[in-house]
PDB file of C-alpha atoms in Angstrom:
ATOM      1  CA  GLN K   1      -0.056  -0.113  -0.002  1.00  0.00           C
ATOM      2  CA  VAL K   2       1.005   3.437  -0.618  1.00  0.00           C
ATOM      3  CA  GLN K   3       1.245   5.807   2.470  1.00  0.00           C
ATOM      4  CA  LEU K   4       1.314   9.616   2.539  1.00  0.00           C
ATOM      5  CA  VAL K   5       2.613  11.895   5.404  1.00  0.00           C
ATOM      6  CA  GLU K   6       2.112  15.537   5.391  1.00  0.00           C
ATOM      7  CA  SER K   7       3.985  18.129   7.376  1.00  0.00           C
ATOM      8  CA  GLY K   8       4.590  21.875   7.488  1.00  0.00           C
ATOM      9  CA  GLY K   9       1.081  23.244   8.665  1.00  0.00           C
ATOM     10  CA  GLY K  10       0.655  25.729  11.414  1.00  0.00           C
ATOM     11  CA  LEU K  11      -0.277  29.171  12.468  1.00  0.00           C
ATOM     12  CA  VAL K  12       0.779  32.090  10.359  1.00  0.00           C
ATOM     13  CA  GLN K  13      -0.164  35.753  10.167  1.00  0.00           C
ATOM     14  CA  PRO K  14      -1.811  37.337   7.102  1.00  0.00           C
ATOM     15  CA  GLY K  15       0.830  38.012   4.490  1.00  0.00           C
ATOM     16  CA  GLY K  16       3.138  35.324   5.761  1.00  0.00           C
ATOM     17  CA  SER K  17       4.542  32.266   4.111  1.00  0.00           C
ATOM     18  CA  LEU K  18       4.271  28.576   4.911  1.00  0.00           C
ATOM     19  CA  ARG K  19       5.664  25.486   3.153  1.00  0.00           C
ATOM     20  CA  LEU K  20       3.823  22.034   3.105  1.00  0.00           C
ATOM     21  CA  SER K  21       5.478  18.864   2.282  1.00  0.00           C
ATOM     22  CA  CYS K  22       4.165  15.238   1.550  1.00  0.00           C
ATOM     23  CA  ALA K  23       6.262  12.131   1.386  1.00  0.00           C
ATOM     24  CA  ALA K  24       4.910   9.030  -0.298  1.00  0.00           C
ATOM     25  CA  SER K  25       6.164   5.668   0.812  1.00  0.00           C
ATOM     26  CA  GLY K  26       5.349   1.923   0.349  1.00  0.00           C
ATOM     27  CA  SER K  27       5.338  -0.183  -2.797  1.00  0.00           C
ATOM     28  CA  ILE K  28       5.318   2.369  -5.442  1.00  0.00           C
ATOM     29  CA  PHE K  29       6.018   1.552  -9.099  1.00  0.00           C
ATOM     30  CA  SER K  30       5.035   4.872 -10.527  1.00  0.00           C
ATOM     31  CA  ILE K  31       3.518   8.119  -9.412  1.00  0.00           C
ATOM     32  CA  TYR K  32       1.559  10.253 -11.923  1.00  0.00           C
ATOM     33  CA  THR K  33      -0.269  13.315 -10.793  1.00  0.00           C
ATOM     34  CA  MET K  34       0.406  14.793  -7.257  1.00  0.00           C
ATOM     35  CA  GLY K  35      -1.453  17.648  -5.673  1.00  0.00           C
ATOM     36  CA  TRP K  36      -2.852  19.434  -2.842  1.00  0.00           C
ATOM     37  CA  TYR K  37      -6.520  19.778  -1.699  1.00  0.00           C
ATOM     38  CA  ARG K  38      -8.052  21.849   1.100  1.00  0.00           C
ATOM     39  CA  ARG K  39     -11.274  21.874   3.124  1.00  0.00           C
ATOM     40  CA  ALA K  40     -12.253  25.143   4.977  1.00  0.00           C
ATOM     41  CA  PRO K  41     -14.667  25.105   7.774  1.00  0.00           C
ATOM     42  CA  GLY K  42     -18.214  24.812   6.464  1.00  0.00           C
ATOM     43  CA  LYS K  43     -17.084  24.319   2.734  1.00  0.00           C
ATOM     44  CA  GLN K  44     -16.549  21.636   0.265  1.00  0.00           C
ATOM     45  CA  ARG K  45     -13.050  20.199  -0.471  1.00  0.00           C
ATOM     46  CA  GLU K  46     -11.417  21.933  -3.198  1.00  0.00           C
ATOM     47  CA  LEU K  47      -8.360  21.628  -5.607  1.00  0.00           C
ATOM     48  CA  VAL K  48      -5.571  23.824  -4.629  1.00  0.00           C
ATOM     49  CA  ALA K  49      -2.715  22.784  -7.097  1.00  0.00           C
ATOM     50  CA  THR K  50      -1.639  19.780  -9.080  1.00  0.00           C
ATOM     51  CA  ILE K  51       1.439  18.797 -10.906  1.00  0.00           C
ATOM     52  CA  THR K  52       1.848  15.886 -13.481  1.00  0.00           C
ATOM     53  CA  SER K  53       4.872  13.636 -13.730  1.00  0.00           C
ATOM     54  CA  GLY K  54       5.892  15.755 -16.719  1.00  0.00           C
ATOM     55  CA  GLY K  55       5.964  19.043 -14.570  1.00  0.00           C
ATOM     56  CA  SER K  56       2.808  20.627 -15.811  1.00  0.00           C
ATOM     57  CA  THR K  57       0.894  22.491 -13.128  1.00  0.00           C
ATOM     58  CA  ASN K  58      -2.437  23.616 -12.489  1.00  0.00           C
ATOM     59  CA  TYR K  59      -3.693  26.048  -9.763  1.00  0.00           C
ATOM     60  CA  ALA K  60      -6.979  27.347  -8.264  1.00  0.00           C
ATOM     61  CA  ASN K  61      -7.627  30.868  -9.362  1.00  0.00           C
ATOM     62  CA  SER K  62      -7.797  31.830  -5.759  1.00  0.00           C
ATOM     63  CA  VAL K  63      -4.215  30.841  -5.203  1.00  0.00           C
ATOM     64  CA  LYS K  64      -2.607  31.565  -8.553  1.00  0.00           C
ATOM     65  CA  GLY K  65       0.348  33.746  -8.270  1.00  0.00           C
ATOM     66  CA  ARG K  66       0.785  33.186  -4.509  1.00  0.00           C
ATOM     67  CA  PHE K  67       1.190  29.347  -4.275  1.00  0.00           C
ATOM     68  CA  THR K  68       3.748  27.318  -6.034  1.00  0.00           C
ATOM     69  CA  ILE K  69       3.709  23.383  -6.344  1.00  0.00           C
ATOM     70  CA  SER K  70       6.749  21.241  -6.886  1.00  0.00           C
ATOM     71  CA  ARG K  71       7.852  17.694  -6.716  1.00  0.00           C
ATOM     72  CA  ASP K  72      11.016  15.618  -6.251  1.00  0.00           C
ATOM     73  CA  ASN K  73      10.529  12.390  -8.071  1.00  0.00           C
ATOM     74  CA  ALA K  74      13.636  10.718  -6.738  1.00  0.00           C
ATOM     75  CA  LYS K  75      12.315  11.265  -3.251  1.00  0.00           C
ATOM     76  CA  ASN K  76       8.585  10.785  -3.920  1.00  0.00           C
ATOM     77  CA  THR K  77       7.740  14.163  -2.436  1.00  0.00           C
ATOM     78  CA  VAL K  78       5.450  17.098  -3.284  1.00  0.00           C
ATOM     79  CA  SER K  79       5.605  20.477  -1.736  1.00  0.00           C
ATOM     80  CA  LEU K  80       3.478  23.512  -1.682  1.00  0.00           C
ATOM     81  CA  GLN K  81       5.068  26.930  -1.110  1.00  0.00           C
ATOM     82  CA  MET K  82       2.293  29.357   0.068  1.00  0.00           C
ATOM     83  CA  ASN K  83       3.068  32.963   0.124  1.00  0.00           C
ATOM     84  CA  SER K  84       1.020  36.165   0.880  1.00  0.00           C
ATOM     85  CA  LEU K  85      -1.334  33.971   2.919  1.00  0.00           C
ATOM     86  CA  LYS K  86      -4.845  35.326   3.523  1.00  0.00           C
ATOM     87  CA  PRO K  87      -7.269  34.354   6.301  1.00  0.00           C
ATOM     88  CA  GLU K  88      -9.485  32.673   3.749  1.00  0.00           C
ATOM     89  CA  ASP K  89      -6.558  30.255   3.026  1.00  0.00           C
ATOM     90  CA  THR K  90      -7.337  28.774   6.553  1.00  0.00           C
ATOM     91  CA  ALA K  91      -8.268  25.080   5.911  1.00  0.00           C
ATOM     92  CA  VAL K  92      -7.099  21.476   6.363  1.00  0.00           C
ATOM     93  CA  TYR K  93      -4.804  20.667   3.555  1.00  0.00           C
ATOM     94  CA  TYR K  94      -4.673  17.218   2.093  1.00  0.00           C
ATOM     95  CA  CYS K  95      -1.970  15.695  -0.179  1.00  0.00           C
ATOM     96  CA  ASN K  96      -3.203  13.614  -2.980  1.00  0.00           C
ATOM     97  CA  VAL K  97      -1.217  11.204  -5.187  1.00  0.00           C
ATOM     98  CA  ASN K  98      -2.306   9.294  -8.140  1.00  0.00           C
ATOM     99  CA  ALA K  99       0.042   6.249  -8.337  1.00  0.00           C
ATOM    100  CA  ALA K 100       0.477   2.665  -9.284  1.00  0.00           C
ATOM    101  CA  GLY K 101       1.201   0.461  -6.332  1.00  0.00           C
ATOM    102  CA  ILE K 102       2.132  -3.174  -6.047  1.00  0.00           C
ATOM    103  CA  SER K 103      -0.941  -4.264  -8.122  1.00  0.00           C
ATOM    104  CA  LEU K 104       0.201  -1.858 -10.895  1.00  0.00           C
ATOM    105  CA  ALA K 105      -3.356  -0.469 -10.855  1.00  0.00           C
ATOM    106  CA  ARG K 106      -3.777   3.361 -10.626  1.00  0.00           C
ATOM    107  CA  TYR K 107      -5.394   4.799  -7.368  1.00  0.00           C
ATOM    108  CA  ASP K 108      -5.796   8.101  -5.564  1.00  0.00           C
ATOM    109  CA  TYR K 109      -4.126   8.035  -2.334  1.00  0.00           C
ATOM    110  CA  TRP K 110      -4.775  10.777   0.429  1.00  0.00           C
ATOM    111  CA  GLY K 111      -2.818  11.967   3.335  1.00  0.00           C
ATOM    112  CA  GLN K 112      -4.473  12.630   6.843  1.00  0.00           C
ATOM    113  CA  GLY K 113      -4.488  16.331   6.387  1.00  0.00           C
ATOM    114  CA  THR K 114      -2.511  19.249   7.963  1.00  0.00           C
ATOM    115  CA  GLN K 115      -4.075  22.085   9.549  1.00  0.00           C
ATOM    116  CA  VAL K 116      -3.115  25.657   8.118  1.00  0.00           C
ATOM    117  CA  THR K 117      -4.370  28.755  10.150  1.00  0.00           C
ATOM    118  CA  VAL K 118      -3.851  32.248   8.877  1.00  0.00           C
ATOM    119  CA  SER K 119      -4.769  34.746  11.593  1.00  0.00           C
ATOM    120  CA  SER K 120      -3.602  37.954  13.304  1.00  0.00           C
TER     121      SER K 120
END
């Protein structure tokens, strides 16, 4: 099975920065798309950013220009650099990895989530 561990969440003031990281481990044969999603209080989960194995990125309009997603294929990690944070960025952030495990079938794997709170 593929396991994901997220880190880097915390409390930050508006305008500040935070970097989230996610490490994938287990019997991984290939990782395709990696990304970050978030769920704010009282709202649905939404896509924040994704990055393909080829390096193509996609961002939600609300974070475009402020967040940057990157990946390290050798280390099976994906990171999200968050700058100019706003109170509305407050949410639980989830790492998502589309990968082929030991069965060679592709599945979406999810991390447990890490809390990001933007407040003065």
